Structure formats: structure tokens, C-alpha cells
């Protein structure tokens, strides 16, 4: 980020802070006062600006709506113990954003636009970063195709947008999840590793059906055999089996989660064994039954570390150990939060101080 960009700033006439209840922040429903936008045309990025959050005019013919050229990311800014504001592992999200862009035939976003856009947005909306324990400012980068053209081809124009939303904990209790063996989230050679809109669209109907059965989320399995576990809803899955962290290895159908990578790093630092490999449904069910599986949790930017309390499979509900007794995941979660909130030294250089 050597070059300082020329970003036009247009401030909102009136802030919505005074009418926002920070004790009631449902995820993704309360947006900060401003957003950052950049346009891609004729092979270059331009029109960089911070402006009041609101509708973006567009044609109903834009190719993102018809052919799904749209990607996004999710990262968080935290109010540090000393009052400063830092963004956690932004460089990892930037790298993954462009990995998704490459797979979906979108142009790469330069690092200075991604990073300086975030910094400019937080600079103007710093009061939207919550100070409560467990709260943060969720940052959503999104890019979508804007050619008003009904033809199946890569668009020539795109819009990159950054928006922010203050949020509390994503889940408030241990999850009851269902191992899905009919529908699939992703298949080999597809786009499962990219954060593209279509991945989530295809998961909504199965998720709705699972909710009717009383489940909070799904555990996705491989498309070919449904024998191997891949992800949990919108997060990665991690188990503790025989005292080791065991997680499905990253592949074309599994998202390379930033929180997943962070947890693996912290576990290794703490001397906990880690296995990244294929994890079978049979192994998980057997581990619950014989007691070797002592923990299971979802790991993601929104979910952070969310315990799984029950797993449904083939009509039977399996109850896991009491989350209150899970020392490994609880210890890792505490260390992770202490780093993000500046309560302990950040020896990994993960916190990027922006304000």
C-alpha cells in the first residue's frame, strides 16, 4: 500500500447513531452511516468514494442478477482495550476475496483500494464500532458485475462496495445441527472454495427444510458419496477427537476459513495436536458413541467459535458433551478474543490498527 489514494468523502447530513439501540443488534440488519464504492470500467478502477449508506442505482439487466457474477467477504473491526480500533487479519480476507474473483472471472481488487477503503470507512464511522464485550463492527466487501447486457459472458464493468454493520454475538446458544445427505453445497471442480453468492443461494432451501425439523444449521457432506463431512452452514467445522483438533482439509469444496486458520495456529502454539484431513460421518458418529469425540464447534468470522450441542443423522439425534466442560475450544476462543480486543499481546501481527 505505497500509494495514498484519492478518495472522495461525502458525509451523511445526519447520523443514525442517535436512533440506534446498541443493546439490540441483530446480525446484518443495522448499517453504519456510510459505505465505500469503487467502479471498474475499461480495465481500471476509478470513482473511489465514501458516501452515505443507501441504495445503489442499477439496471435490472445487470449480469450479476442474471448470471451470478458476485462475490463477497466478511471481516471484523474491534474496539481495543485502549480505545483504538483494529481490523483482524484483513490481509487474509483480501487474498481470499481476489481468489474468489479469479474463479468467478471478476477483476482483482488492488490491495490499496481494499485496505484504504476500509480505513477511510472506519475513519468516518468510528463511533459505530461497539465497545461492549463480544461486540464488533462487521465489514462486508462485495463485488458484482454491472454490465446491462443479457448475454452469458464475463462483464466488462463491476462495482466494489464496502459496508459495515455493528453486531453482537451471531449465535447465543449451542447449535443443533443436521448432517445433510440429500442436498449438496458444493461439488468437485465447482466454486465451493469461493465466497460467491450462488453457493449460499443453493443452501437456503435445504436449510429451511432442516429448520422445520428443529435444526439450527446443516452439516454439509461431499456431493459424490455423502460419506465425508465438509462444512457447517456458513462456517468451518472443527472437532476434538482423542484430544486433538480434527478438521476437514481445505479442498475445492471447502472454504479456506480465516477463523479456521487462526484457530489451527493458536492450537499448535498451545501444543494441541491438529489434523487437517478428510473426516467421515461414520468417524464422527462413532466418536460420539464411544466418547472419543469430546467437542465440536463451528468456526467463522460471524460465528467465531460456536459449540455444537447435538447432531442429527438418519433420524437419530446424538447429544455431545456439555459445552461448559469443553476446555480446549473454550481456551482457544478466549485467547482469540483476547488478541482481537487487545487484552494480550498480538505476537502474530494479526491486528491492523486503523484508528
mmCIF file of C-alpha atoms in Angstrom:
data_model
loop_
_atom_site.group_PDB
_atom_site.id
_atom_site.type_symbol
_atom_site.label_atom_id
_atom_site.label_comp_id
_atom_site.label_asym_id
_atom_site.label_seq_id
_atom_site.Cartn_x
_atom_site.Cartn_y
_atom_site.Cartn_z
ATOM 1 C CA UNK A 1 0.000 0.000 0.000
ATOM 2 C CA UNK A 2 2.589 2.516 -1.090
ATOM 3 C CA UNK A 3 0.268 4.894 -2.940
ATOM 4 C CA UNK A 4 -2.187 7.043 -0.983
ATOM 5 C CA UNK A 5 -5.423 7.026 -2.921
ATOM 6 C CA UNK A 6 -7.616 9.996 -3.715
ATOM 7 C CA UNK A 7 -10.905 9.029 -2.080
ATOM 8 C CA UNK A 8 -13.807 11.478 -2.303
ATOM 9 C CA UNK A 9 -15.648 11.863 1.017
ATOM 10 C CA UNK A 10 -19.326 12.825 1.142
ATOM 11 C CA UNK A 11 -20.703 12.811 4.684
ATOM 12 C CA UNK A 12 -24.257 11.982 5.681
ATOM 13 C CA UNK A 13 -26.322 15.003 6.696
ATOM 14 C CA UNK A 14 -27.403 13.302 9.903
ATOM 15 C CA UNK A 15 -26.060 10.248 11.721
ATOM 16 C CA UNK A 16 -28.346 7.373 12.660
ATOM 17 C CA UNK A 17 -26.291 6.733 15.800
ATOM 18 C CA UNK A 18 -28.781 8.607 17.961
ATOM 19 C CA UNK A 19 -31.624 6.265 16.953
ATOM 20 C CA UNK A 20 -29.640 3.021 17.102
ATOM 21 C CA UNK A 21 -30.017 0.726 20.108
ATOM 22 C CA UNK A 22 -26.589 -0.858 20.574
ATOM 23 C CA UNK A 23 -28.048 -3.372 23.026
ATOM 24 C CA UNK A 24 -30.181 -4.803 20.205
ATOM 25 C CA UNK A 25 -28.038 -5.518 17.150
ATOM 26 C CA UNK A 26 -29.357 -8.433 15.088
ATOM 27 C CA UNK A 27 -26.647 -9.554 12.693
ATOM 28 C CA UNK A 28 -26.576 -7.721 9.376
ATOM 29 C CA UNK A 29 -29.657 -5.536 9.884
ATOM 30 C CA UNK A 30 -28.244 -2.285 11.278
ATOM 31 C CA UNK A 31 -25.887 -0.458 8.915
ATOM 32 C CA UNK A 32 -23.463 2.341 9.663
ATOM 33 C CA UNK A 33 -23.835 5.811 8.185
ATOM 34 C CA UNK A 34 -21.513 5.401 5.206
ATOM 35 C CA UNK A 35 -20.245 2.980 2.552
ATOM 36 C CA UNK A 36 -17.249 2.878 0.224
ATOM 37 C CA UNK A 37 -17.696 2.385 -3.528
ATOM 38 C CA UNK A 38 -15.308 1.935 -6.456
ATOM 39 C CA UNK A 39 -16.128 1.280 -10.118
ATOM 40 C CA UNK A 40 -14.300 -0.860 -12.661
ATOM 41 C CA UNK A 41 -14.528 0.207 -16.300
ATOM 42 C CA UNK A 42 -12.207 -0.012 -19.310
ATOM 43 C CA UNK A 43 -9.751 -2.185 -17.412
ATOM 44 C CA UNK A 44 -9.178 0.115 -14.432
ATOM 45 C CA UNK A 45 -10.625 1.062 -11.063
ATOM 46 C CA UNK A 46 -11.895 4.615 -10.549
ATOM 47 C CA UNK A 47 -14.524 6.757 -8.828
ATOM 48 C CA UNK A 48 -13.338 5.893 -5.309
ATOM 49 C CA UNK A 49 -15.663 7.447 -2.767
ATOM 50 C CA UNK A 50 -17.112 7.252 0.711
ATOM 51 C CA UNK A 51 -20.746 8.334 0.670
ATOM 52 C CA UNK A 52 -23.883 7.959 2.797
ATOM 53 C CA UNK A 53 -25.145 4.378 3.027
ATOM 54 C CA UNK A 54 -28.114 3.835 0.763
ATOM 55 C CA UNK A 55 -29.464 2.404 -2.489
ATOM 56 C CA UNK A 56 -27.140 1.974 -5.470
ATOM 57 C CA UNK A 57 -28.855 2.773 -8.811
ATOM 58 C CA UNK A 58 -28.529 -0.027 -11.353
ATOM 59 C CA UNK A 59 -30.189 -1.539 -14.391
ATOM 60 C CA UNK A 60 -32.347 -4.660 -13.908
ATOM 61 C CA UNK A 61 -30.340 -6.145 -16.783
ATOM 62 C CA UNK A 62 -27.001 -6.210 -14.910
ATOM 63 C CA UNK A 63 -25.332 -9.553 -15.397
ATOM 64 C CA UNK A 64 -24.859 -10.181 -11.658
ATOM 65 C CA UNK A 65 -28.626 -10.617 -11.339
ATOM 66 C CA UNK A 66 -28.877 -12.982 -14.283
ATOM 67 C CA UNK A 67 -25.616 -14.941 -14.311
ATOM 68 C CA UNK A 68 -24.398 -14.751 -10.721
ATOM 69 C CA UNK A 69 -21.107 -12.884 -11.086
ATOM 70 C CA UNK A 70 -20.986 -11.733 -7.468
ATOM 71 C CA UNK A 71 -18.572 -12.378 -4.595
ATOM 72 C CA UNK A 72 -18.188 -11.138 -1.028
ATOM 73 C CA UNK A 73 -16.097 -11.350 2.126
ATOM 74 C CA UNK A 74 -16.584 -10.868 5.845
ATOM 75 C CA UNK A 75 -14.164 -9.466 8.419
ATOM 76 C CA UNK A 76 -14.396 -7.514 11.647
ATOM 77 C CA UNK A 77 -13.078 -4.399 13.356
ATOM 78 C CA UNK A 78 -12.698 -4.439 17.150
ATOM 79 C CA UNK A 79 -12.583 -1.739 19.813
ATOM 80 C CA UNK A 80 -9.330 -2.445 21.616
ATOM 81 C CA UNK A 81 -8.927 -2.276 25.374
ATOM 82 C CA UNK A 82 -7.037 1.028 24.985
ATOM 83 C CA UNK A 83 -9.799 2.538 22.815
ATOM 84 C CA UNK A 84 -8.057 2.103 19.471
ATOM 85 C CA UNK A 85 -9.729 0.289 16.576
ATOM 86 C CA UNK A 86 -8.146 -2.648 14.776
ATOM 87 C CA UNK A 87 -9.225 -4.906 11.922
ATOM 88 C CA UNK A 88 -8.474 -8.598 12.372
ATOM 89 C CA UNK A 89 -6.474 -10.401 9.663
ATOM 90 C CA UNK A 90 -7.605 -8.116 6.849
ATOM 91 C CA UNK A 91 -4.817 -9.322 4.567
ATOM 92 C CA UNK A 92 -6.188 -12.887 4.642
ATOM 93 C CA UNK A 93 -9.643 -11.703 3.645
ATOM 94 C CA UNK A 94 -8.145 -9.559 0.885
ATOM 95 C CA UNK A 95 -6.278 -12.574 -0.510
ATOM 96 C CA UNK A 96 -9.366 -14.770 -0.385
ATOM 97 C CA UNK A 97 -11.510 -12.054 -1.980
ATOM 98 C CA UNK A 98 -9.256 -12.000 -5.021
ATOM 99 C CA UNK A 99 -9.102 -15.806 -5.082
ATOM 100 C CA UNK A 100 -12.889 -15.775 -5.355
ATOM 101 C CA UNK A 101 -12.697 -13.043 -8.000
ATOM 102 C CA UNK A 102 -10.326 -15.118 -10.112
ATOM 103 C CA UNK A 103 -12.594 -18.198 -10.004
ATOM 104 C CA UNK A 104 -15.671 -16.166 -10.922
ATOM 105 C CA UNK A 105 -13.902 -14.247 -13.743
ATOM 106 C CA UNK A 106 -14.030 -10.910 -11.929
ATOM 107 C CA UNK A 107 -11.140 -8.416 -11.913
ATOM 108 C CA UNK A 108 -8.797 -8.341 -8.939
ATOM 109 C CA UNK A 109 -9.240 -5.505 -6.469
ATOM 110 C CA UNK A 110 -5.890 -3.803 -5.743
ATOM 111 C CA UNK A 111 -4.712 -4.098 -2.151
ATOM 112 C CA UNK A 112 -4.601 -0.332 -1.666
ATOM 113 C CA UNK A 113 -8.271 0.016 -2.657
ATOM 114 C CA UNK A 114 -9.353 -2.826 -0.346
ATOM 115 C CA UNK A 115 -7.312 -1.649 2.641
ATOM 116 C CA UNK A 116 -7.554 2.114 2.251
ATOM 117 C CA UNK A 117 -11.256 1.792 1.548
ATOM 118 C CA UNK A 118 -11.726 0.011 4.880
ATOM 119 C CA UNK A 119 -9.562 2.582 6.680
ATOM 120 C CA UNK A 120 -11.451 5.522 5.159
ATOM 121 C CA UNK A 121 -14.804 3.998 6.085
ATOM 122 C CA UNK A 122 -13.818 3.314 9.697
ATOM 123 C CA UNK A 123 -12.241 6.760 9.986
ATOM 124 C CA UNK A 124 -15.579 8.397 9.225
ATOM 125 C CA UNK A 125 -17.752 5.868 11.091
ATOM 126 C CA UNK A 126 -15.501 5.165 14.099
ATOM 127 C CA UNK A 127 -18.328 5.761 16.585
ATOM 128 C CA UNK A 128 -20.144 2.779 15.082
ATOM 129 C CA UNK A 129 -17.512 0.383 16.434
ATOM 130 C CA UNK A 130 -19.129 -1.061 19.597
ATOM 131 C CA UNK A 131 -17.305 -1.074 22.910
ATOM 132 C CA UNK A 132 -19.299 -3.897 24.547
ATOM 133 C CA UNK A 133 -17.648 -7.210 25.307
ATOM 134 C CA UNK A 134 -18.230 -9.675 22.469
ATOM 135 C CA UNK A 135 -19.311 -6.974 20.005
ATOM 136 C CA UNK A 136 -17.596 -5.771 16.843
ATOM 137 C CA UNK A 137 -18.073 -3.927 13.559
ATOM 138 C CA UNK A 138 -18.670 -6.441 10.792
ATOM 139 C CA UNK A 139 -17.222 -5.366 7.437
ATOM 140 C CA UNK A 140 -18.780 -6.710 4.240
ATOM 141 C CA UNK A 141 -16.834 -6.250 0.987
ATOM 142 C CA UNK A 142 -18.849 -7.197 -2.100
ATOM 143 C CA UNK A 143 -18.178 -7.030 -5.843
ATOM 144 C CA UNK A 144 -20.698 -7.637 -8.594
ATOM 145 C CA UNK A 145 -20.974 -7.403 -12.378
ATOM 146 C CA UNK A 146 -22.814 -4.328 -13.697
ATOM 147 C CA UNK A 147 -22.966 -4.715 -17.494
ATOM 148 C CA UNK A 148 -26.605 -4.058 -18.551
ATOM 149 C CA UNK A 149 -26.388 -6.857 -21.084
ATOM 150 C CA UNK A 150 -28.287 -10.135 -21.412
ATOM 151 C CA UNK A 151 -25.508 -12.375 -22.622
ATOM 152 C CA UNK A 152 -23.640 -15.184 -20.903
ATOM 153 C CA UNK A 153 -20.141 -13.770 -20.694
ATOM 154 C CA UNK A 154 -17.900 -12.054 -18.173
ATOM 155 C CA UNK A 155 -18.995 -8.487 -17.555
ATOM 156 C CA UNK A 156 -16.770 -5.584 -18.587
ATOM 157 C CA UNK A 157 -17.838 -3.398 -15.665
ATOM 158 C CA UNK A 158 -18.041 -4.046 -11.924
ATOM 159 C CA UNK A 159 -18.813 -2.307 -8.667
ATOM 160 C CA UNK A 160 -16.874 -2.871 -5.441
ATOM 161 C CA UNK A 161 -18.674 -1.873 -2.243
ATOM 162 C CA UNK A 162 -17.674 -1.876 1.428
ATOM 163 C CA UNK A 163 -20.415 -1.624 4.042
ATOM 164 C CA UNK A 164 -20.310 -2.070 7.799
ATOM 165 C CA UNK A 165 -22.750 -3.232 10.431
ATOM 166 C CA UNK A 166 -22.254 -3.229 14.236
ATOM 167 C CA UNK A 167 -23.027 -6.626 15.649
ATOM 168 C CA UNK A 168 -23.155 -8.719 18.774
ATOM 169 C CA UNK A 169 -22.679 -12.499 19.064
ATOM 170 C CA UNK A 170 -24.008 -14.349 15.987
ATOM 171 C CA UNK A 171 -25.264 -17.370 17.939
ATOM 172 C CA UNK A 172 -26.469 -17.246 21.535
ATOM 173 C CA UNK A 173 -26.553 -20.975 22.277
ATOM 174 C CA UNK A 174 -25.058 -24.322 21.344
ATOM 175 C CA UNK A 175 -26.278 -25.444 17.935
ATOM 176 C CA UNK A 176 -28.408 -28.431 16.996
ATOM 177 C CA UNK A 177 -27.284 -29.417 13.506
ATOM 178 C CA UNK A 178 -28.296 -31.975 10.903
ATOM 179 C CA UNK A 179 -25.909 -33.983 8.736
ATOM 180 C CA UNK A 180 -27.267 -33.389 5.233
ATOM 181 C CA UNK A 181 -27.197 -36.445 2.961
ATOM 182 C CA UNK A 182 -29.575 -35.446 0.153
ATOM 183 C CA UNK A 183 -28.658 -31.922 -0.926
ATOM 184 C CA UNK A 184 -25.136 -30.630 -1.526
ATOM 185 C CA UNK A 185 -23.487 -27.272 -1.029
ATOM 186 C CA UNK A 186 -20.554 -27.792 -3.417
ATOM 187 C CA UNK A 187 -19.011 -30.344 -5.751
ATOM 188 C CA UNK A 188 -15.521 -31.105 -7.041
ATOM 189 C CA UNK A 189 -14.410 -28.740 -9.765
ATOM 190 C CA UNK A 190 -17.044 -26.213 -8.776
ATOM 191 C CA UNK A 191 -16.885 -22.974 -6.801
ATOM 192 C CA UNK A 192 -17.235 -24.243 -3.234
ATOM 193 C CA UNK A 193 -13.984 -22.626 -2.133
ATOM 194 C CA UNK A 194 -15.084 -19.198 -3.423
ATOM 195 C CA UNK A 195 -17.317 -16.844 -1.459
ATOM 196 C CA UNK A 196 -19.750 -16.390 -4.305
ATOM 197 C CA UNK A 197 -23.436 -15.636 -3.944
ATOM 198 C CA UNK A 198 -24.601 -18.812 -5.683
ATOM 199 C CA UNK A 199 -23.031 -21.060 -3.039
ATOM 200 C CA UNK A 200 -25.338 -19.568 -0.454
ATOM 201 C CA UNK A 201 -28.390 -19.474 -2.713
ATOM 202 C CA UNK A 202 -28.289 -23.234 -3.235
ATOM 203 C CA UNK A 203 -28.087 -23.830 0.523
ATOM 204 C CA UNK A 204 -31.171 -21.851 1.514
ATOM 205 C CA UNK A 205 -33.895 -24.363 0.647
ATOM 206 C CA UNK A 206 -32.245 -27.333 2.430
ATOM 207 C CA UNK A 207 -31.618 -25.066 5.425
ATOM 208 C CA UNK A 208 -35.287 -24.041 5.522
ATOM 209 C CA UNK A 209 -36.321 -27.697 5.460
ATOM 210 C CA UNK A 210 -33.910 -28.509 8.291
ATOM 211 C CA UNK A 211 -35.295 -25.649 10.386
ATOM 212 C CA UNK A 212 -38.768 -27.165 10.082
ATOM 213 C CA UNK A 213 -37.304 -30.261 11.767
ATOM 214 C CA UNK A 214 -35.929 -28.167 14.634
ATOM 215 C CA UNK A 215 -32.314 -27.796 13.489
ATOM 216 C CA UNK A 216 -30.282 -24.577 13.686
ATOM 217 C CA UNK A 217 -27.899 -25.422 10.845
ATOM 218 C CA UNK A 218 -26.705 -28.093 8.457
ATOM 219 C CA UNK A 219 -23.512 -30.104 8.236
ATOM 220 C CA UNK A 220 -22.738 -30.460 4.549
ATOM 221 C CA UNK A 221 -21.245 -33.678 3.198
ATOM 222 C CA UNK A 222 -19.425 -34.455 -0.043
ATOM 223 C CA UNK A 223 -21.524 -34.490 -3.210
ATOM 224 C CA UNK A 224 -20.272 -37.838 -4.521
ATOM 225 C CA UNK A 225 -20.938 -40.156 -1.569
ATOM 226 C CA UNK A 226 -22.241 -38.076 1.372
ATOM 227 C CA UNK A 227 -19.724 -40.031 3.467
ATOM 228 C CA UNK A 228 -17.367 -37.164 4.319
ATOM 229 C CA UNK A 229 -18.071 -34.013 6.320
ATOM 230 C CA UNK A 230 -17.206 -30.667 4.761
ATOM 231 C CA UNK A 231 -18.720 -27.526 6.351
ATOM 232 C CA UNK A 232 -21.351 -26.426 8.831
ATOM 233 C CA UNK A 233 -23.808 -23.996 7.287
ATOM 234 C CA UNK A 234 -21.878 -20.759 6.901
ATOM 235 C CA UNK A 235 -18.794 -21.827 8.860
ATOM 236 C CA UNK A 236 -15.999 -24.379 9.008
ATOM 237 C CA UNK A 237 -16.283 -27.408 11.282
ATOM 238 C CA UNK A 238 -13.762 -28.452 13.904
ATOM 239 C CA UNK A 239 -13.894 -31.499 16.183
ATOM 240 C CA UNK A 240 -11.854 -32.593 19.172
ATOM 241 C CA UNK A 241 -11.142 -36.330 18.884
ATOM 242 C CA UNK A 242 -8.799 -38.063 21.310
ATOM 243 C CA UNK A 243 -7.571 -34.663 22.490
ATOM 244 C CA UNK A 244 -6.637 -33.427 19.006
ATOM 245 C CA UNK A 245 -8.264 -30.806 16.801
ATOM 246 C CA UNK A 246 -9.585 -32.568 13.703
ATOM 247 C CA UNK A 247 -10.979 -30.525 10.813
ATOM 248 C CA UNK A 248 -11.904 -31.298 7.199
ATOM 249 C CA UNK A 249 -8.976 -30.376 4.961
ATOM 250 C CA UNK A 250 -9.351 -27.429 2.600
ATOM 251 C CA UNK A 251 -10.251 -28.523 -0.914
ATOM 252 C CA UNK A 252 -12.252 -27.227 -3.865
ATOM 253 C CA UNK A 253 -15.475 -27.810 -1.924
ATOM 254 C CA UNK A 254 -14.362 -26.367 1.424
ATOM 255 C CA UNK A 255 -13.832 -22.692 2.162
ATOM 256 C CA UNK A 256 -10.385 -21.739 3.441
ATOM 257 C CA UNK A 257 -11.700 -20.050 6.564
ATOM 258 C CA UNK A 258 -9.722 -17.256 8.203
ATOM 259 C CA UNK A 259 -11.054 -18.144 11.661
ATOM 260 C CA UNK A 260 -10.286 -21.800 10.957
ATOM 261 C CA UNK A 261 -6.693 -20.918 10.082
ATOM 262 C CA UNK A 262 -6.430 -18.734 13.190
ATOM 263 C CA UNK A 263 -7.697 -21.497 15.485
ATOM 264 C CA UNK A 264 -5.284 -24.031 13.985
ATOM 265 C CA UNK A 265 -2.384 -21.614 14.555
ATOM 266 C CA UNK A 266 -3.406 -20.973 18.170
ATOM 267 C CA UNK A 267 -3.884 -24.695 18.849
ATOM 268 C CA UNK A 268 -0.417 -25.556 17.551
ATOM 269 C CA UNK A 269 1.057 -22.719 19.612
ATOM 270 C CA UNK A 270 -0.636 -24.204 22.697
ATOM 271 C CA UNK A 271 0.799 -27.651 21.961
ATOM 272 C CA UNK A 272 -2.506 -29.173 20.880
ATOM 273 C CA UNK A 273 -2.318 -31.720 18.082
ATOM 274 C CA UNK A 274 -4.016 -30.751 14.817
ATOM 275 C CA UNK A 275 -5.140 -32.997 11.962
ATOM 276 C CA UNK A 276 -6.376 -31.491 8.676
ATOM 277 C CA UNK A 277 -7.843 -34.384 6.684
ATOM 278 C CA UNK A 278 -10.981 -35.997 5.342
ATOM 279 C CA UNK A 279 -13.397 -36.627 8.208
ATOM 280 C CA UNK A 280 -16.051 -39.277 7.696
ATOM 281 C CA UNK A 281 -19.588 -39.206 9.052
ATOM 282 C CA UNK A 282 -19.024 -42.700 10.476
ATOM 283 C CA UNK A 283 -15.977 -41.487 12.417
ATOM 284 C CA UNK A 284 -17.915 -38.611 13.959
ATOM 285 C CA UNK A 285 -20.909 -40.732 14.958
ATOM 286 C CA UNK A 286 -18.651 -43.463 16.361
ATOM 287 C CA UNK A 287 -16.655 -40.837 18.260
ATOM 288 C CA UNK A 288 -19.810 -39.513 19.915
ATOM 289 C CA UNK A 289 -20.925 -43.029 20.835
ATOM 290 C CA UNK A 290 -17.583 -44.201 22.265
ATOM 291 C CA UNK A 291 -16.675 -40.893 23.925
ATOM 292 C CA UNK A 292 -13.540 -40.146 21.895
ATOM 293 C CA UNK A 293 -15.208 -37.090 20.321
ATOM 294 C CA UNK A 294 -15.413 -34.587 23.147
ATOM 295 C CA UNK A 295 -16.076 -31.352 21.280
ATOM 296 C CA UNK A 296 -17.471 -29.999 18.024
ATOM 297 C CA UNK A 297 -17.831 -26.381 17.020
ATOM 298 C CA UNK A 298 -18.433 -24.072 14.090
ATOM 299 C CA UNK A 299 -15.657 -21.583 13.284
ATOM 300 C CA UNK A 300 -16.188 -18.478 11.177
ATOM 301 C CA UNK A 301 -15.966 -14.689 11.137
ATOM 302 C CA UNK A 302 -19.610 -14.325 12.139
ATOM 303 C CA UNK A 303 -19.879 -17.462 14.265
ATOM 304 C CA UNK A 304 -16.391 -17.088 15.842
ATOM 305 C CA UNK A 305 -16.358 -20.277 17.968
ATOM 306 C CA UNK A 306 -19.868 -21.650 18.404
ATOM 307 C CA UNK A 307 -20.326 -25.007 20.169
ATOM 308 C CA UNK A 308 -22.412 -27.766 18.618
ATOM 309 C CA UNK A 309 -24.615 -29.427 21.214
ATOM 310 C CA UNK A 310 -26.492 -32.013 19.157
ATOM 311 C CA UNK A 311 -26.035 -33.690 15.773
ATOM 312 C CA UNK A 312 -28.880 -35.263 13.860
ATOM 313 C CA UNK A 313 -28.161 -38.132 11.464
ATOM 314 C CA UNK A 314 -30.554 -40.524 9.725
ATOM 315 C CA UNK A 315 -33.412 -39.716 12.073
ATOM 316 C CA UNK A 316 -31.422 -40.028 15.303
ATOM 317 C CA UNK A 317 -30.264 -37.147 17.492
ATOM 318 C CA UNK A 318 -26.838 -37.501 19.119
ATOM 319 C CA UNK A 319 -26.061 -35.356 22.169
ATOM 320 C CA UNK A 320 -22.479 -34.190 22.652
ATOM 321 C CA UNK A 321 -20.684 -33.263 25.867
ATOM 322 C CA UNK A 322 -21.836 -30.220 27.831
ATOM 323 C CA UNK A 323 -20.232 -27.123 26.222
ATOM 324 C CA UNK A 324 -19.415 -25.833 29.720
ATOM 325 C CA UNK A 325 -16.933 -28.712 30.145
ATOM 326 C CA UNK A 326 -15.062 -28.163 26.850
ATOM 327 C CA UNK A 327 -11.721 -26.761 27.912
ATOM 328 C CA UNK A 328 -9.903 -26.936 24.558
ATOM 329 C CA UNK A 329 -12.320 -24.904 22.425
ATOM 330 C CA UNK A 330 -13.092 -22.552 25.313
ATOM 331 C CA UNK A 331 -9.391 -21.885 25.869
ATOM 332 C CA UNK A 332 -8.742 -21.229 22.187
ATOM 333 C CA UNK A 333 -11.802 -18.968 21.935
ATOM 334 C CA UNK A 334 -10.631 -16.939 24.937
ATOM 335 C CA UNK A 335 -7.136 -16.498 23.512
ATOM 336 C CA UNK A 336 -8.578 -15.487 20.146
ATOM 337 C CA UNK A 337 -10.867 -12.878 21.694
ATOM 338 C CA UNK A 338 -8.131 -11.555 23.973
ATOM 339 C CA UNK A 339 -5.921 -10.941 20.925
ATOM 340 C CA UNK A 340 -8.691 -9.305 18.914
ATOM 341 C CA UNK A 341 -9.639 -6.948 21.742
ATOM 342 C CA UNK A 342 -6.033 -6.111 22.614
ATOM 343 C CA UNK A 343 -6.134 -7.739 26.047
ATOM 344 C CA UNK A 344 -2.965 -9.757 25.395
ATOM 345 C CA UNK A 345 -0.016 -9.128 23.042
ATOM 346 C CA UNK A 346 -0.626 -9.894 19.372
ATOM 347 C CA UNK A 347 2.518 -11.904 18.666
ATOM 348 C CA UNK A 348 1.248 -12.952 15.233
ATOM 349 C CA UNK A 349 0.714 -9.444 13.865
ATOM 350 C CA UNK A 350 -2.963 -10.127 13.116
ATOM 351 C CA UNK A 351 -4.385 -6.816 14.346
ATOM 352 C CA UNK A 352 -4.218 -3.923 11.895
ATOM 353 C CA UNK A 353 -4.714 -0.675 13.822
ATOM 354 C CA UNK A 354 -6.729 1.746 11.683
ATOM 355 C CA UNK A 355 -7.737 4.366 14.243
#
